[in-house]
CSV table of C-alpha atoms in Angstrom, one decimal:
chain,number,residue,atom,x,y,z
A,817,MET,CA,18.5,13.4,24.4
A,818,ALA,CA,15.4,14.7,22.8
A,819,MET,CA,14.2,14.3,19.3
A,820,LEU,CA,11.9,17.1,18.2
A,821,PRO,CA,11.1,18.7,14.9
A,822,MET,CA,14.6,19.6,13.8
A,823,LEU,CA,16.4,16.5,15.1
A,824,SER,CA,13.9,14.2,13.5
A,825,VAL,CA,14.3,15.9,10.1
A,826,MET,CA,17.9,14.9,10.0
A,827,MET,CA,16.9,11.3,10.0
A,828,ALA,CA,15.0,11.9,6.8
A,829,ALA,CA,18.3,12.1,4.9
A,830,CYS,CA,18.7,8.4,5.5
A,831,GLY,CA,15.9,7.6,3.1
A,832,SER,CA,13.0,9.2,1.3
A,833,GLY,CA,9.9,7.2,1.1
A,834,SER,CA,8.2,6.4,-2.2
A,835,ALA,CA,5.1,8.4,-1.6
A,836,GLU,CA,4.5,11.4,-3.9
A,837,ILE,CA,4.3,14.5,-1.8
A,838,ASP,CA,4.5,18.2,-2.7
A,839,ARG,CA,7.7,19.4,-1.0
A,840,SER,CA,7.6,23.0,-2.4
A,841,VAL,CA,8.3,25.6,0.2
A,842,VAL,CA,6.8,29.1,0.9
A,843,SER,CA,8.2,31.6,-1.5
A,844,ASP,CA,8.0,34.6,0.7
A,845,PHE,CA,9.8,33.0,3.7
A,846,SER,CA,11.6,35.4,6.1
A,847,LEU,CA,14.2,33.8,8.3
A,848,GLY,CA,14.0,36.7,10.8
A,849,ASP,CA,10.3,36.4,11.1
A,850,PHE,CA,10.7,32.6,11.8
A,851,MET,CA,12.8,33.2,14.9
A,852,GLY,CA,11.4,32.7,18.4
A,853,ARG,CA,9.3,30.1,20.0
A,854,TRP,CA,7.1,27.6,18.2
A,855,TYR,CA,4.8,25.1,19.9
A,856,GLU,CA,4.4,21.7,18.3
A,857,ILE,CA,0.7,21.1,17.7
A,858,ALA,CA,0.9,17.8,15.8
A,859,ARG,CA,3.5,15.5,14.2
A,860,PHE,CA,4.0,12.2,12.6
A,861,ASP,CA,5.2,9.4,15.0
A,862,HIS,CA,8.9,8.7,15.1
A,863,SER,CA,11.2,7.3,17.7
A,864,PHE,CA,12.9,10.6,18.6
A,865,GLU,CA,9.7,12.2,19.9
A,866,ARG,CA,7.7,9.2,20.9
A,867,GLY,CA,5.9,9.9,24.1
A,868,MET,CA,6.8,13.6,24.1
A,869,GLU,CA,4.5,16.3,25.4
A,870,TYR,CA,4.7,20.0,25.7
A,871,VAL,CA,7.1,20.2,22.8
A,872,THR,CA,8.6,23.6,21.8
A,873,ALA,CA,11.3,24.7,19.4
A,874,ASP,CA,13.2,28.0,20.0
A,875,TYR,CA,15.1,29.5,17.0
A,876,SER,CA,17.7,32.2,17.5
A,877,LEU,CA,19.6,33.9,14.7
A,878,LEU,CA,23.3,33.9,15.4
A,879,GLY,CA,25.9,36.5,14.2
A,880,ASP,CA,27.3,34.2,11.6
A,881,GLY,CA,23.9,33.9,9.9
A,882,THR,CA,23.1,30.4,11.2
A,883,VAL,CA,20.3,29.6,13.5
A,884,GLU,CA,20.6,28.0,17.0
A,885,VAL,CA,17.8,25.5,17.5
A,886,LEU,CA,16.7,24.5,21.0
A,887,ASN,CA,14.0,21.8,21.1
A,888,SER,CA,12.5,20.8,24.4
A,889,GLY,CA,9.6,18.8,25.9
A,890,LEU,CA,8.6,16.3,28.5
A,891,ARG,CA,8.6,12.5,28.3
A,892,ASP,CA,7.2,10.7,31.3
A,893,GLY,CA,7.4,14.0,33.2
A,894,GLU,CA,11.1,14.3,32.6
A,895,PRO,CA,12.6,17.2,30.6
A,896,HIS,CA,14.4,16.5,27.3
A,897,THR,CA,16.3,18.9,25.2
A,898,ALA,CA,18.2,18.9,22.0
A,899,LYS,CA,20.4,21.7,20.7
A,900,GLY,CA,21.2,22.0,17.0
A,901,ARG,CA,22.1,24.4,14.3
A,902,ALA,CA,20.4,25.3,11.0
A,903,LYS,CA,21.6,27.1,8.0
A,904,THR,CA,19.9,28.7,5.0
A,905,THR,CA,20.0,27.4,1.5
A,906,ASP,CA,19.6,29.1,-1.9
A,907,THR,CA,15.9,28.4,-1.6
A,908,PRO,CA,13.9,30.5,0.8
A,909,GLY,CA,11.9,28.3,3.1
A,910,ARG,CA,14.3,25.4,2.9
A,911,LEU,CA,16.8,25.1,5.7
A,912,ARG,CA,19.4,22.5,6.5
A,913,VAL,CA,19.6,21.4,10.1
A,914,SER,CA,22.1,19.5,12.2
A,915,PHE,CA,22.0,18.0,15.7
A,916,PHE,CA,25.0,15.7,15.1
A,917,TRP,CA,28.3,17.2,14.0
A,918,ILE,CA,28.4,17.8,10.2
A,919,PHE,CA,25.3,15.8,9.3
A,920,TYR,CA,22.6,18.1,7.9
A,921,SER,CA,19.0,17.3,6.7
A,922,ASP,CA,16.2,19.2,5.0
A,923,TYR,CA,13.8,21.3,7.0
A,924,ASN,CA,11.1,22.6,4.6
A,925,VAL,CA,8.7,25.3,5.6
A,926,LEU,CA,5.8,24.1,3.4
A,927,ALA,CA,3.1,26.6,4.4
A,928,MET,CA,2.6,29.4,6.9
A,929,GLY,CA,-0.3,31.4,8.2
A,930,ALA,CA,-0.8,34.9,6.7
A,931,ASN,CA,0.6,36.5,9.8
A,932,GLY,CA,3.2,33.8,10.6
A,933,GLU,CA,1.0,32.4,13.4
A,934,TRP,CA,1.5,28.8,12.3
A,935,ALA,CA,3.8,26.7,10.1
A,936,LEU,CA,3.6,23.4,8.3
A,937,VAL,CA,7.0,21.8,8.2
A,938,GLY,CA,8.2,18.7,6.3
A,939,SER,CA,11.4,17.2,5.1
A,940,ARG,CA,12.6,15.3,2.1
A,941,SER,CA,10.8,12.2,3.3
A,942,PRO,CA,7.0,11.8,3.5
A,943,LYS,CA,7.5,10.2,6.9
A,944,TYR,CA,8.2,13.6,8.7
A,945,LEU,CA,5.6,16.3,9.2
A,946,TRP,CA,5.0,18.9,11.9
A,947,ILE,CA,2.3,21.5,12.6
A,948,LEU,CA,3.8,24.4,14.6
A,949,SER,CA,2.1,27.4,16.2
A,950,ARG,CA,3.2,30.6,17.9
A,951,THR,CA,0.7,29.7,20.6
A,952,PRO,CA,0.1,26.4,22.5
A,953,GLN,CA,-3.3,25.9,20.8
A,954,LEU,CA,-4.8,26.6,17.4
A,955,GLY,CA,-8.5,27.1,16.7
A,956,PRO,CA,-10.3,24.1,15.2
A,957,ASP,CA,-11.0,25.8,11.9
A,958,VAL,CA,-7.4,26.9,11.5
A,959,LEU,CA,-6.0,23.5,12.4
A,960,LYS,CA,-8.4,21.8,10.0
A,961,GLY,CA,-7.2,24.1,7.2
A,962,ILE,CA,-3.6,23.2,7.9
A,963,VAL,CA,-4.4,19.5,8.0
A,964,ASP,CA,-6.3,19.9,4.7
A,965,THR,CA,-3.3,21.6,3.2
A,966,ALA,CA,-1.0,18.8,4.3
A,967,ALA,CA,-3.4,16.2,2.8
A,968,ALA,CA,-3.6,18.1,-0.5
A,969,ARG,CA,0.2,17.9,-0.7
A,970,GLY,CA,0.1,14.2,-0.4
A,971,TYR,CA,0.7,13.6,3.3
A,972,ASP,CA,-1.3,10.9,5.1
A,973,THR,CA,-2.7,13.1,7.8
A,974,SER,CA,-4.4,10.1,9.5
A,975,LYS,CA,-0.9,9.5,11.0
A,976,LEU,CA,-0.8,12.9,12.8
A,977,ILE,CA,-0.3,12.7,16.5
A,978,TYR,CA,-1.7,15.8,18.4
A,979,VAL,CA,0.7,17.0,21.0
A,980,LYS,CA,-0.4,17.8,24.5
A,981,GLN,CA,0.4,21.5,25.3
A,982,ARG,CA,-0.1,23.6,28.4
């Protein structure tokens, strides 16, 4: 079973590190605009995605207002997928996600590009961070700006792993 952004976030509920990070979310978040395919550009290392390449996350709004999450990627050339569900909270930009039964964890959209072309996502724990893009690659200046934003929020960006994409 795969790991991927949403699955890994649920593990953040098991403990939040002691590091001071800014967990504030985007105030003008639109759930509908967040739907569709995202490519994982970079992430912090964790066991659920270790060795994964070509990682994507597909979000689909369901009739009951929840979001179906389908994460996929390759590990050692073999496909891995994880299917989960996310729900909104009273705070725009903060979702709760579950890949296992009734156990939900934070999924915080910390920053987004002006046109929704990229997203910086974290959780309650400073151990989880992702850079997502609508395209498999981001320009170097854009990527540097996102990494700088994460660093300014207190994340140790030296721990980012850049994901191989097609």
